[in-house]
XYZ file of C-alpha atoms in Angstrom:
154
model
C 49.829 61.461 101.683
C 49.583 57.733 100.972
C 46.317 57.760 99.052
C 45.984 56.661 95.489
C 44.495 58.873 92.826
C 41.079 57.291 93.101
C 40.619 58.201 96.773
C 41.808 61.793 96.621
C 39.209 64.532 96.465
C 39.061 66.498 93.286
C 38.383 70.172 93.753
C 36.275 71.866 91.099
C 37.933 74.460 88.916
C 37.437 77.998 90.301
C 35.193 80.234 88.213
C 36.979 82.584 85.814
C 37.677 86.092 87.120
C 35.157 88.699 86.078
C 36.120 90.769 83.080
C 36.947 94.448 83.277
C 34.290 96.986 82.286
C 34.135 97.528 78.570
C 35.812 94.174 77.761
C 34.086 91.287 76.161
C 33.690 88.339 78.523
C 36.101 86.213 76.485
C 38.826 88.861 76.333
C 41.571 88.707 78.899
C 40.249 85.497 80.442
C 42.253 82.361 80.111
C 39.975 79.391 80.081
C 41.230 75.863 80.588
C 41.303 73.684 77.514
C 38.529 71.232 78.216
C 38.875 67.816 76.640
C 42.515 68.236 75.650
C 44.221 68.132 79.028
C 43.393 65.043 81.011
C 44.072 64.273 84.665
C 45.284 60.781 83.760
C 48.371 62.137 81.940
C 47.041 60.745 78.684
C 48.514 62.301 75.554
C 46.249 63.871 72.927
C 47.223 61.118 70.495
C 46.030 58.499 72.981
C 42.740 60.361 73.313
C 42.270 60.400 69.536
C 43.086 56.697 69.351
C 40.544 56.002 72.103
C 37.882 57.812 70.110
C 38.811 55.930 66.947
C 38.997 52.654 68.854
C 35.287 52.113 68.315
C 35.800 52.271 64.562
C 38.673 49.787 64.778
C 36.614 47.436 66.911
C 33.720 47.580 64.445
C 36.005 46.883 61.488
C 37.752 44.131 63.427
C 34.420 42.435 64.247
C 33.282 42.611 60.621
C 36.569 41.217 59.319
C 36.530 38.551 62.025
C 33.086 37.392 60.922
C 34.133 37.277 57.266
C 37.321 35.362 58.104
C 35.421 32.838 60.249
C 32.867 32.123 57.513
C 35.602 31.940 54.886
C 37.633 29.576 57.068
C 34.787 27.066 57.277
C 34.189 27.244 53.519
C 37.897 26.538 52.949
C 37.639 23.593 55.374
C 34.704 22.285 53.320
C 36.842 22.362 50.160
C 39.693 20.663 52.013
C 37.283 17.913 53.092
C 36.140 17.587 49.489
C 39.768 17.099 48.396
C 40.298 14.446 51.083
C 37.157 12.625 49.882
C 38.471 12.709 46.294
C 41.788 11.199 47.400
C 39.884 8.509 49.317
C 37.789 7.830 46.211
C 40.973 7.508 44.152
C 42.393 4.893 46.541
C 39.084 3.015 46.879
C 38.226 2.834 43.175
C 41.598 2.853 41.458
C 43.682 1.281 44.180
C 46.328 4.009 44.217
C 47.193 7.450 42.973
C 48.345 7.335 39.376
C 52.065 8.184 39.267
C 53.198 10.676 36.612
C 55.490 8.052 35.015
C 52.496 5.798 34.311
C 50.597 8.704 32.805
C 53.581 9.529 30.551
C 53.873 5.874 29.466
C 50.256 5.906 28.254
C 48.825 3.666 30.977
C 45.090 3.684 31.532
C 44.144 6.453 33.941
C 41.315 5.876 36.374
C 38.756 8.679 36.101
C 37.971 10.482 39.360
C 34.853 12.659 38.978
C 35.093 13.864 42.594
C 38.580 15.264 42.044
C 37.726 16.648 38.610
C 34.749 18.585 39.987
C 36.916 19.879 42.876
C 39.708 20.874 40.489
C 37.248 22.718 38.237
C 36.544 25.028 41.218
C 40.184 25.403 42.294
C 41.024 28.559 40.302
C 37.700 30.450 40.260
C 36.567 29.662 43.831
C 39.159 28.113 46.150
C 42.103 30.399 45.365
C 40.107 33.621 45.948
C 38.761 32.136 49.206
C 42.326 31.464 50.339
C 43.295 35.017 49.377
C 40.405 36.459 51.407
C 41.457 34.308 54.355
C 45.055 35.551 54.226
C 44.156 39.209 53.639
C 41.544 39.140 56.409
C 44.031 37.729 58.873
C 46.618 40.352 57.925
C 43.983 43.126 58.163
C 42.951 41.960 61.635
C 46.542 42.009 62.848
C 47.069 45.467 61.345
C 43.905 46.892 62.920
C 44.826 45.388 66.291
C 48.294 46.911 66.178
C 47.014 50.340 65.122
C 44.104 50.545 67.546
C 46.120 49.143 70.413
C 43.856 46.176 71.102
C 46.896 44.030 71.502
C 48.198 46.057 74.466
C 49.123 44.222 77.598
C 47.061 44.952 80.671
C 50.076 46.279 82.553
C 50.834 48.976 79.954
C 47.458 50.724 80.138
């Protein structure tokens, strides 16, 4: 009457009726589809997504680990750039404006920046690409597998 689903007794399915003489046991007997119909009113698509959820979680964990490692490497390169700017101010006194470089003024050499800039195209840009793609992949996997569902919608 006022009981929730959890407290109601479930009755086992009755055994199938015996088959007529001369008929194979599977003929004329309707058997319930086990595993397709669920008592929780869950659609077959939801059941498939639940089974594939483990795959999505595994992929999400792997991508999450890669993105975390990549993030800290990118932070290292950002710190290196900040150190090179600090070196430029400490040794040269200021950043060299483009007008002074065009006028032929003496340019203060910055080996910290030059070594960082040498790695910009072959190392830093691919790391930034991996970071962006990993973040997009995580969001896509979460939306497909339903990990981003609210608790109330389950």
